[in-house]
Coordinates of C-alpha atoms in Angstrom, one line a residue:
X193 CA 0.0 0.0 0.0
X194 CA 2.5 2.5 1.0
X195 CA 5.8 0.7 -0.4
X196 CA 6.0 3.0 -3.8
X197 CA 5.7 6.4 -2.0
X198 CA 8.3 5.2 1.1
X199 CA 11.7 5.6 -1.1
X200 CA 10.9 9.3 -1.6
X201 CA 9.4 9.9 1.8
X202 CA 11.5 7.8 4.4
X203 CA 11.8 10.7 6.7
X204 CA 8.7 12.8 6.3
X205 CA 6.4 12.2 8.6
X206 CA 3.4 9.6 8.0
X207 CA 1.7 9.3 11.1
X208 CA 0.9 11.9 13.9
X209 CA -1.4 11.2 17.0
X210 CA -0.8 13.6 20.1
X211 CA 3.6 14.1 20.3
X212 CA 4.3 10.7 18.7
X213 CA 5.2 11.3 15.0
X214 CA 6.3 7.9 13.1
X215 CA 8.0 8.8 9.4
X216 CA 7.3 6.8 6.4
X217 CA 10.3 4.8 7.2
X218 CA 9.8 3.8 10.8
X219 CA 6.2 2.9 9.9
X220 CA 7.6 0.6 7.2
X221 CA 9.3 -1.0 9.5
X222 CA 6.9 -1.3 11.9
X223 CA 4.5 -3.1 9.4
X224 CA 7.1 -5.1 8.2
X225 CA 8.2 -6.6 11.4
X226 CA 4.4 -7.0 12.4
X227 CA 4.1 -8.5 9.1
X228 CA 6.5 -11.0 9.5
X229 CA 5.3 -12.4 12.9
X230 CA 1.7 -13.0 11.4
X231 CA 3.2 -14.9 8.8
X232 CA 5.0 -17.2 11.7
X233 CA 1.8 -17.2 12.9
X234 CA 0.4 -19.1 10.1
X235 CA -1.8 -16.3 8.9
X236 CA -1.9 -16.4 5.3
X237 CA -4.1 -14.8 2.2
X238 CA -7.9 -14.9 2.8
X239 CA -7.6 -15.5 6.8
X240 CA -9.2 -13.1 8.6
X241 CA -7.1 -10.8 11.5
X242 CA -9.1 -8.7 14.0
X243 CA -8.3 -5.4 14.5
X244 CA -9.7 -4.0 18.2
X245 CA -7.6 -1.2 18.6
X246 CA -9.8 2.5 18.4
X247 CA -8.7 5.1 16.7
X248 CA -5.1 5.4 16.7
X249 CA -1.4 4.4 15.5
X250 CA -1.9 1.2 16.7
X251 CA -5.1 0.1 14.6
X252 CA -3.0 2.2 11.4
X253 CA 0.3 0.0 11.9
X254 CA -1.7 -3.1 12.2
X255 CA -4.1 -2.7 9.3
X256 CA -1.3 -2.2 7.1
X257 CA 0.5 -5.1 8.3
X258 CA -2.3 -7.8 7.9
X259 CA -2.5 -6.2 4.3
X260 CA 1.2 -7.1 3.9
X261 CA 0.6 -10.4 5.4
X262 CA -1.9 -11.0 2.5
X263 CA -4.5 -11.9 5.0
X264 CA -7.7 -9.4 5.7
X265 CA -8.6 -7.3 8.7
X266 CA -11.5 -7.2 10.9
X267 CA -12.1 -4.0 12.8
X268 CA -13.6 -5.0 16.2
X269 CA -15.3 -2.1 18.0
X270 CA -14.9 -2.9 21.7
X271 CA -17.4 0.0 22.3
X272 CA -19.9 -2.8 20.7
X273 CA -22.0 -5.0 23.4
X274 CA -20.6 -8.4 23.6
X275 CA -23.6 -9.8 21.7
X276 CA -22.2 -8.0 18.7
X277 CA -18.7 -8.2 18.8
X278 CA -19.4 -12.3 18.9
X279 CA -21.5 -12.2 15.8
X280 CA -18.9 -10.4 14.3
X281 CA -16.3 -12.4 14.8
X282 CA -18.2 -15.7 14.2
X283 CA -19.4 -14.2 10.7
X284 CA -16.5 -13.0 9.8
X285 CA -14.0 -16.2 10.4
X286 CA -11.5 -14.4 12.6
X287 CA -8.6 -16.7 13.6
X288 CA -6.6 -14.2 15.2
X289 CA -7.6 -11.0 17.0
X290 CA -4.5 -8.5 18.1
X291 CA -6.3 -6.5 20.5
X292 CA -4.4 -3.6 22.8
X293 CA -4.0 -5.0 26.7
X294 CA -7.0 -3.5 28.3
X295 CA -8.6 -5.6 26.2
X296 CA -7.2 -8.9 26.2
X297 CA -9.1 -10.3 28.8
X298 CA -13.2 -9.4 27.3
X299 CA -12.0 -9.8 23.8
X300 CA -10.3 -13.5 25.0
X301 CA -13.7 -14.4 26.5
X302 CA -15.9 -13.5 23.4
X303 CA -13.6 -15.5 21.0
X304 CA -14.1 -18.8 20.4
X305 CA -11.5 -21.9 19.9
X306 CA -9.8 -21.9 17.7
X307 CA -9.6 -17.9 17.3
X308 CA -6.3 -16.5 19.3
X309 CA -6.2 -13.6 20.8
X310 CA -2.8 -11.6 21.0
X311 CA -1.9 -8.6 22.9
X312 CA -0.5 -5.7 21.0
X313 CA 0.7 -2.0 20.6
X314 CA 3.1 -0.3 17.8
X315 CA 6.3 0.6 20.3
X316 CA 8.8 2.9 18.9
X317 CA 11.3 0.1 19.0
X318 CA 9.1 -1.9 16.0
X319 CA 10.8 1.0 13.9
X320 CA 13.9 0.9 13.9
X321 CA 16.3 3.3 11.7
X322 CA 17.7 2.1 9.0
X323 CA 17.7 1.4 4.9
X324 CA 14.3 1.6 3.1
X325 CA 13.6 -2.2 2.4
X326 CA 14.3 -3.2 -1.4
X327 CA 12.4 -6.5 -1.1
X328 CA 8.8 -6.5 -1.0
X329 CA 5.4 -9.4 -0.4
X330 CA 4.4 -10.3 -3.9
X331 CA 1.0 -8.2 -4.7
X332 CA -2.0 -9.4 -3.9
X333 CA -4.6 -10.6 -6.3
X334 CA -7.0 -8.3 -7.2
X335 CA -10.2 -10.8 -6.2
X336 CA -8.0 -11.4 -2.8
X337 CA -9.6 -10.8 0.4
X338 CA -8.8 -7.0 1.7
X339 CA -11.0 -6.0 4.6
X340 CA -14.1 -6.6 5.9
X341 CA -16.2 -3.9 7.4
X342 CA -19.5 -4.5 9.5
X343 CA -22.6 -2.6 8.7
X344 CA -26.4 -2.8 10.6
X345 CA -28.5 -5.7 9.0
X346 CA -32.3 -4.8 8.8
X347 CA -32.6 -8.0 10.8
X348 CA -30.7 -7.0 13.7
X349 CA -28.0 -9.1 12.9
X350 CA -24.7 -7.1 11.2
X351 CA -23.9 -7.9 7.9
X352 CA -19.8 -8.5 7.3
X353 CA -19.2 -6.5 3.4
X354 CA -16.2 -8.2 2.1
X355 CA -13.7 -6.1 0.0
X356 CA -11.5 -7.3 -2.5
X357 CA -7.8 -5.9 -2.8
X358 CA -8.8 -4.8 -6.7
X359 CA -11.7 -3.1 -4.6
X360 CA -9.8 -0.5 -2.4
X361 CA -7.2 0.0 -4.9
X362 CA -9.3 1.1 -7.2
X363 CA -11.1 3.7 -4.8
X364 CA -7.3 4.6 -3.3
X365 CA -5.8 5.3 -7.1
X366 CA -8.5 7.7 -8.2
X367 CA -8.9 9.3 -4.6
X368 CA -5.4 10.3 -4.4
X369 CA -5.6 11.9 -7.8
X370 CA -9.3 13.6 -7.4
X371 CA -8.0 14.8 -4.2
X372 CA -4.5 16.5 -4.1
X373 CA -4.8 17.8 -0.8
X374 CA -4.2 14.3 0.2
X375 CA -0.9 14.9 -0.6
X376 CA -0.7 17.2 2.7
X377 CA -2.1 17.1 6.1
X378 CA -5.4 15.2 6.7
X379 CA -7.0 14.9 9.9
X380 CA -8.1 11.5 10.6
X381 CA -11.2 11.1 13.4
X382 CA -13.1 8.1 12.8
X383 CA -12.6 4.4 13.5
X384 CA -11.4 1.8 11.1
X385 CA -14.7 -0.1 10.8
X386 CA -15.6 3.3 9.6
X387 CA -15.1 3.4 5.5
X388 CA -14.7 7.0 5.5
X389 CA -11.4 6.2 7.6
X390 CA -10.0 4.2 4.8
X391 CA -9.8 7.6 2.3
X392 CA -8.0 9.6 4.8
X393 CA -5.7 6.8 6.0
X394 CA -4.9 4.8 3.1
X395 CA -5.3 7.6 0.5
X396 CA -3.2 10.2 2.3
X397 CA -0.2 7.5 3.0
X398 CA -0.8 6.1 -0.8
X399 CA -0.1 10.3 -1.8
X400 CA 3.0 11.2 0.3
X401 CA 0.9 13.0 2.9
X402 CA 0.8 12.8 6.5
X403 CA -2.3 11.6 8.5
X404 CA -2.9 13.3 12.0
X405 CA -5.2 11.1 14.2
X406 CA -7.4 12.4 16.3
X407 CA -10.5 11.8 18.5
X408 CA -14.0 12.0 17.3
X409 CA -15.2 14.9 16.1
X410 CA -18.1 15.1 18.3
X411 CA -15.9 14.9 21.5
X412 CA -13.5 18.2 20.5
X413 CA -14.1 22.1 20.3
X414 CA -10.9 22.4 18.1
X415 CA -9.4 20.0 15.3
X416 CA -5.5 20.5 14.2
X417 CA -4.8 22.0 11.2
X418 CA -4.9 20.3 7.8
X419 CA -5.2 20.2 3.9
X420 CA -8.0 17.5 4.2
X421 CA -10.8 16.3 6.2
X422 CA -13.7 13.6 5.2
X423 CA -16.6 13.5 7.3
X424 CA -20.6 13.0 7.0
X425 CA -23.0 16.1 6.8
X426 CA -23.7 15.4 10.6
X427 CA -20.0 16.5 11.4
X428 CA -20.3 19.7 9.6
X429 CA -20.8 21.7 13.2
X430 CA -17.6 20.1 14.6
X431 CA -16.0 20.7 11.7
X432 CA -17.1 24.5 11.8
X433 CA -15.1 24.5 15.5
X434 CA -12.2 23.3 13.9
X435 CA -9.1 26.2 14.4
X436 CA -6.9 27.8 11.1
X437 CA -10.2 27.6 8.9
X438 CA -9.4 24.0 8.7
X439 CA -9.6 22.3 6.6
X440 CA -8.0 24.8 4.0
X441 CA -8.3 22.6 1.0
X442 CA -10.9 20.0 0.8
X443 CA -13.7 18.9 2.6
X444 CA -15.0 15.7 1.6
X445 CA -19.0 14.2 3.1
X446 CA -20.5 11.3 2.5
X447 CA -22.7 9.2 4.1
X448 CA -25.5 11.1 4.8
X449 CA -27.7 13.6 2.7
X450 CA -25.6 17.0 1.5
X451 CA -28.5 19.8 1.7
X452 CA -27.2 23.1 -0.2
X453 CA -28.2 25.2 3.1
X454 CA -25.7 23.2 5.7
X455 CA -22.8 24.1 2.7
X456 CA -23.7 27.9 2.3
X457 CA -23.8 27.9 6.1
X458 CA -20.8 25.9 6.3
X459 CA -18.7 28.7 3.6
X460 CA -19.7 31.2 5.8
X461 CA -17.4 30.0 8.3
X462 CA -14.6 29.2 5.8
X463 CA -15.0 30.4 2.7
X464 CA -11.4 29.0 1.9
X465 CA -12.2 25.4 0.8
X466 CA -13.2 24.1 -1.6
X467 CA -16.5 20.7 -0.7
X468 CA -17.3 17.2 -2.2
X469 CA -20.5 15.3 -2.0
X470 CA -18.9 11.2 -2.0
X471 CA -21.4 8.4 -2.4
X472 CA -21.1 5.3 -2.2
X473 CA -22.3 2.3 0.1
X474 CA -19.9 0.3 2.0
X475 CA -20.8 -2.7 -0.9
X476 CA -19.2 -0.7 -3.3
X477 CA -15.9 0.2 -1.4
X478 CA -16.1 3.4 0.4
X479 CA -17.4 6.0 -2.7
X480 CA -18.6 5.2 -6.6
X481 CA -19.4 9.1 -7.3
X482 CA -18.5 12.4 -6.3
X483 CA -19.3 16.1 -7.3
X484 CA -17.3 18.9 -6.8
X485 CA -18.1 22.4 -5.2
X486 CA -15.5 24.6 -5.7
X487 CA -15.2 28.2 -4.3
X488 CA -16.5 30.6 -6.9
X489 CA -19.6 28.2 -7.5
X490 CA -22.7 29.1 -6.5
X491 CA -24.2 26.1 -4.2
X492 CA -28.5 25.2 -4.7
X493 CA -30.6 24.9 -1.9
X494 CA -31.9 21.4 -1.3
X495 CA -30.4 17.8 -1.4
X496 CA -27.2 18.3 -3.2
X497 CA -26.1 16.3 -6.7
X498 CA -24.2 13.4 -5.9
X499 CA -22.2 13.7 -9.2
X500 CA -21.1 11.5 -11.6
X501 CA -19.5 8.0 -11.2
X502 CA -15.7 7.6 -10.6
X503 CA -13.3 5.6 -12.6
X504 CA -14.2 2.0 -13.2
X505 CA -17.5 2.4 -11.2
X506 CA -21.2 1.8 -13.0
X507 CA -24.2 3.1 -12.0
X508 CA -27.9 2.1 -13.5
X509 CA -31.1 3.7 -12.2
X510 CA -33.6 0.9 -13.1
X511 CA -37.1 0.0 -12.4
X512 CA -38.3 -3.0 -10.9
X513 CA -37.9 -5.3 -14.0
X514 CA -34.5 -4.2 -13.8
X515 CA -35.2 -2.1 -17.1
X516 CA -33.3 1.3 -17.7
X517 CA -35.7 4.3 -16.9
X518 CA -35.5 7.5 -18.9
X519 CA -33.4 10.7 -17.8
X520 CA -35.1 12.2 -15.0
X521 CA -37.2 9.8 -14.2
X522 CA -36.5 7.7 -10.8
X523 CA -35.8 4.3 -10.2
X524 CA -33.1 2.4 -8.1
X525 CA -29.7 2.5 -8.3
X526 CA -27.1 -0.8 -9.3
X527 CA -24.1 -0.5 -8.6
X528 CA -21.5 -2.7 -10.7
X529 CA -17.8 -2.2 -11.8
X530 CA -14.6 -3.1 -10.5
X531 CA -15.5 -1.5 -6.3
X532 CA -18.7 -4.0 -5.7
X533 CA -17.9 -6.1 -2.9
X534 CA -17.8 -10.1 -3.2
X535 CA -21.0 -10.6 -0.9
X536 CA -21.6 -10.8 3.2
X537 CA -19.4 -12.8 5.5
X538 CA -21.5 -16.3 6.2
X539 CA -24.4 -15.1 4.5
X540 CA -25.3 -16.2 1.5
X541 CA -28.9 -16.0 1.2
X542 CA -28.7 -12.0 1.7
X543 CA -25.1 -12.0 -0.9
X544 CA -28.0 -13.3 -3.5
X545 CA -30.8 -10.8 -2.9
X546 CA -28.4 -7.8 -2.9
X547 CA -25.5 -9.4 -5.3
X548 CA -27.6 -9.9 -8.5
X549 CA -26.2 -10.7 -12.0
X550 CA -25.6 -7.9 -14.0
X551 CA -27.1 -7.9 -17.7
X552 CA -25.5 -4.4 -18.9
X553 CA -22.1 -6.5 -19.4
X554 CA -20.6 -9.8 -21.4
X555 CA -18.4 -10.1 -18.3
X556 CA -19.2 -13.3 -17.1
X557 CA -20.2 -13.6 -13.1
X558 CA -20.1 -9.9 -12.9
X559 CA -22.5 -8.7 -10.7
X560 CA -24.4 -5.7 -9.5
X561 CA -24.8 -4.0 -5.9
X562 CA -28.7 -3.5 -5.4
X563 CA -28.3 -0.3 -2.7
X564 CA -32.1 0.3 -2.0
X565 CA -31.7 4.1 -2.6
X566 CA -33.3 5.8 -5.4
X567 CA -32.6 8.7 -7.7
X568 CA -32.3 9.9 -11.1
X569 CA -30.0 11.1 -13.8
X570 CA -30.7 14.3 -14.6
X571 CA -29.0 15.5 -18.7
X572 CA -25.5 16.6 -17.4
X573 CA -24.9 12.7 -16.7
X574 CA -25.6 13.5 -12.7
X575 CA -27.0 11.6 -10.3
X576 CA -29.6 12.5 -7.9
X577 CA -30.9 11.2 -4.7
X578 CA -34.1 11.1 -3.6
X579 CA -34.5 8.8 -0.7
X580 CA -33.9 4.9 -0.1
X581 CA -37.2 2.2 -0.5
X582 CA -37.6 2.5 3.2
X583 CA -37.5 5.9 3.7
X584 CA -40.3 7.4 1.2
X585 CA -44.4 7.6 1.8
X586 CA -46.8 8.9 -0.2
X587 CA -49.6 11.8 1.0
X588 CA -52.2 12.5 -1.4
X589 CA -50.3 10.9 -4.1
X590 CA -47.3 12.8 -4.0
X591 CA -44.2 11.1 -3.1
X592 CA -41.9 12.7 0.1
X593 CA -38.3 12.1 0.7
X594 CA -37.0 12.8 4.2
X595 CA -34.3 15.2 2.2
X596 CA -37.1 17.7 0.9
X597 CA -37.9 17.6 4.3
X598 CA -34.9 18.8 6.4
X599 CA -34.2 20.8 3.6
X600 CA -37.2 22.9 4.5
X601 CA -36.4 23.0 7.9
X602 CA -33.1 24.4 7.5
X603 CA -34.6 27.6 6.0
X604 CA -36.3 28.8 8.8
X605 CA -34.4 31.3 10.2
X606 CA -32.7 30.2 13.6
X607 CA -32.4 27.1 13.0
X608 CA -29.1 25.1 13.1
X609 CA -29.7 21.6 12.3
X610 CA -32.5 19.3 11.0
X611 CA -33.4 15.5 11.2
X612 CA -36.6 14.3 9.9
X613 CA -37.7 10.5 10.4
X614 CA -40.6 8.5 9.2
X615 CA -43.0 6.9 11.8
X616 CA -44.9 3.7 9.4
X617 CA -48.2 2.1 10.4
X618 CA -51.7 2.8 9.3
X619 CA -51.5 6.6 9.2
X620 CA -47.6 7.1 7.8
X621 CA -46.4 10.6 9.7
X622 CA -43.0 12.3 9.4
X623 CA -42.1 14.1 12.4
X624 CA -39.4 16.8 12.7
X625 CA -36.6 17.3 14.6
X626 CA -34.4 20.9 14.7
X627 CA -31.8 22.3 16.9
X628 CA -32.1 26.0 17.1
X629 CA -29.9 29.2 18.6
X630 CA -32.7 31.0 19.4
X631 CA -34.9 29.3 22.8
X632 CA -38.1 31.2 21.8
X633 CA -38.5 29.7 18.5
X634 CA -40.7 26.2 19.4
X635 CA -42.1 23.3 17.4
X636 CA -45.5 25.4 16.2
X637 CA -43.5 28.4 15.4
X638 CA -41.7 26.7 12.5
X639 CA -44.1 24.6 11.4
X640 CA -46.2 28.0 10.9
X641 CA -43.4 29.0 8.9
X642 CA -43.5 26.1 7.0
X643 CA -47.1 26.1 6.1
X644 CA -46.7 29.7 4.3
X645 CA -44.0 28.1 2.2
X646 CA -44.1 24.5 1.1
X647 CA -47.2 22.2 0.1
X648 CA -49.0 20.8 2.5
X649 CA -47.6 17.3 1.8
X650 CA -44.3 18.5 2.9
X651 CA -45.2 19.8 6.4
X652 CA -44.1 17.3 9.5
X653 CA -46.9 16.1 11.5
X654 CA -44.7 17.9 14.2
X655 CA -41.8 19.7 14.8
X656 CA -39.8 18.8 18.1
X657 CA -36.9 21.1 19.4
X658 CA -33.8 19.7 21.1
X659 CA -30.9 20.8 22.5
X660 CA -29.2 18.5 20.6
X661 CA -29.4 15.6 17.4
X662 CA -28.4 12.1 18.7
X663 CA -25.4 10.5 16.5
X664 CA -24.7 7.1 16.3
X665 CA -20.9 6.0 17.1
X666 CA -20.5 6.6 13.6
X667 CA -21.2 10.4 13.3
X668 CA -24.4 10.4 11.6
X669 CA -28.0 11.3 12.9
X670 CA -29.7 8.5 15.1
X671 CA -32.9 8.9 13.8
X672 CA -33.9 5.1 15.6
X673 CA -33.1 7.1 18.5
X674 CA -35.1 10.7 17.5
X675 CA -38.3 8.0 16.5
X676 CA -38.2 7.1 20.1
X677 CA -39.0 10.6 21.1
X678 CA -42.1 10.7 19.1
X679 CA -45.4 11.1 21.2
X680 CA -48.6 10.1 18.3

């Protein structure tokens, strides 16, 4: 991964987290030597190493080395309830879990025989001075096992997305290129089982830059400095707080819905940089299109344009007998090309409902990624969201998306942030949820202001003021959380 860009930049600094800094070169080493003793260990391609270090050198150095090893990482998120973390490491296959030594002895329990469970930190002395190695692990294979990353199953139960090495290099070659303040200083905040973290971790070493870690965005009043940040729309506050107008470069979100009012709110504050709406699921390796705001364009109110697909990545917006629909209209977006994942760790029942053959190509086996969002291409070639299967109702015929929503919300003056959520059932309600800097302004105020605005269809059954929008560990809005809150 980072074995090209270590000649040149052996003793500029790669990693940062508080006063440690670790140079390209000492990190080589570091993965190397970790590298080596999974190999004694008998790890080899396709087994599966678990990662339950947080956010830190630690989990960096050790990702990169279970790469090197040819094998793929698990992140394990001790913050999880035991209940998960077991799932995950059934599903996934782990048989061997390095885990820091707080750890050990949970981690040990939750593991069953014949997974190991090791105890270990990056030290200083894993990096030893010296030459730049000139003998490297042969490549991996492109359909080889990379990572895989653990997303919520509708079922309750998480579903392991496995990511070929083809996969992330893919995603890392053009994101180093599409975004050259990689090549600097980006701040990196979110875990590994995160996919967002892979971009500012793997990218920014992959470009000669130098990734600062740091804690959560929701847990700081001030960031350090950088070139780059990626985060969802939900960070955009934290991100505001951040000191130097930083980041001075590029800000990258994905994740979440991009509403046009959050950015103009959001230049405001730094007018420097320039912002990118990323989408992608985790299926299809971290993002699959972007679109580009730069500083002298002028930014629409509403849900953003999520741009056009990247390099190597198809898109088809197709209607239920999996039949191209016509520009501007809607219908739901496939995913195929060379980022769709190979399926769901021990799950192949749900791999073949959401892995389905794809008929747009002679490939043979190729297959497309059916996300369960929905959008359009509008004449430019850009793709638009509108909402995902779950999340859109009809009132009086008219179709609403939680996006047009929020976006409505955010216009009212004094208002900060928005969340709307669908309640189902017999009388389907949408119910509003808004963060304001003004105490007077309450629930009926807004939706008066609302009413003199927007069709009736588009007004919440109520609007609900808190001091503050629930996040999941993740970053981005709880809205399982804000449906709880709901009083019909």
């Amino acid at each position: 991964m980072i074995g090209d860009v270590v000649a040149r930049m052996g003793d500029e600094p790669a990693l940062v987290h508080n006063d440690l800094v670790v140079s390209y070169g000492e990190l080589d080493q570091a993965v190397a030597r970790l590298a080596a003793d999974l190999g004694e260990r008998g790890i080899r391609a396709e087994d599966r190493v678990g990662i339950a270090h947080g956010t830190g050198i630690d989990g960096a150095v050790a990702a990169l080395a279970v790469l090197e090893a040819g094998a793929a990482f698990v992140p394990i998120e001790a913050s999880s309830p035991d209940a998960r973390l077991r799932s995950v490491i059934d599903d996934a296959g782990v048989s061997l879990i390095l885990t820091p030594e707080d750890l050990g002895a949970r981690i040990g329990a939750l593991a069953p025989a014949p997974c190991r469970v090791e105890k270990w930190r990056f030290a200083k002395s894993d990096a030893p001075a010296g030459p730049v190695r000139t003998e490297r692990s042969s490549a991996p294979h492109r359909e080889q096992l990379a990572y895989i990353i653990f997303t919520s199953g509708s079922t309750g139960r998480p579903k392991g997305v496995m990511i070929a090495h083809g996969a992330i290099a893919n995603y890392i070659g053009w994101a180093r290129t599409a975004y050259t303040s990689l090549g600097g200083k980006a701040v990196l905040h979110s875990p590994l089982g995160f996919d967002l973290t892979l971009t500012a971790l793997f990218g920014t070493l992959a470009a000669g830059g130098c990734v600062v870690l740091s804690e959560p965005l929701s847990g700081f009043s001030e960031l350090p400095d950088a070139d780059f940040v990626k985060g969802t729309p939900s960070h955009l506050p934290f991100i505001s707080l951040m000191s130097g107008k930083s980041p001075a470069k590029e800000l990258v979100l994905g994740g979440e819905s991009l509403i046009g009012e959050n950015v103009e709110w959001w230049r405001s504050v730094n007018p420097t940089a320039e912002i990118v709406n990323e989408y992608g699921p985790t299926e299809t390796t971290v993002g699959c299109t972007a679109r580009r705001w730069s500083r002298d364009m002028t930014v629409p109110p509403g849900v953003l344009s999520l741009g056009k697909p990247i390099s190597g990545c198809e898109i088809h917006v197709l209607d239920a007998e999996l039949t191209p629909v016509a520009v501007e209209e809607v219908g739901e977006l496939y995913i195929s090309g060379l980022q769709t994942a190979r399926g769901y760790a021990a799950m192949p029942g749900t791999t073949a409902a959401s892995f389905v053959p794809d008929p747009f190509t002679a490939e043979p086996g190729r297959r497309m990624y059916r996300s369960g969002d929905f959008g359009w291409y509008d004449h430019n070639g850009e793709l638009h969201f509108t909402g995902r299967n779950d999340n859109q109702i009809k009132v009086s015929g008219h179709r609403i998306e939680l996006g047009d929503v929020e976006a409505n919300l955010l216009r009212t003056p004094g208002v900060l942030e928005a969340a709307a959520v669908l309640l189902r059932g017999e009388n389907p309600q949408i119910f509003g949820f808004v963060r304001t800097s003004d105490p007077s302004l309450d629930g009926e105020a807004i939706l008066r202001g609302i009413r003199d605005r927007v069709p009736h269809y588009l007004v919440p059954a109520q609007v609900v003021v808190v001091p503050d929008l629930p996040r999941t560990q993740n970053g981005k809005i709880d809205r399982e959380h804000l449906s709880g809150l709901v009083k019909r």
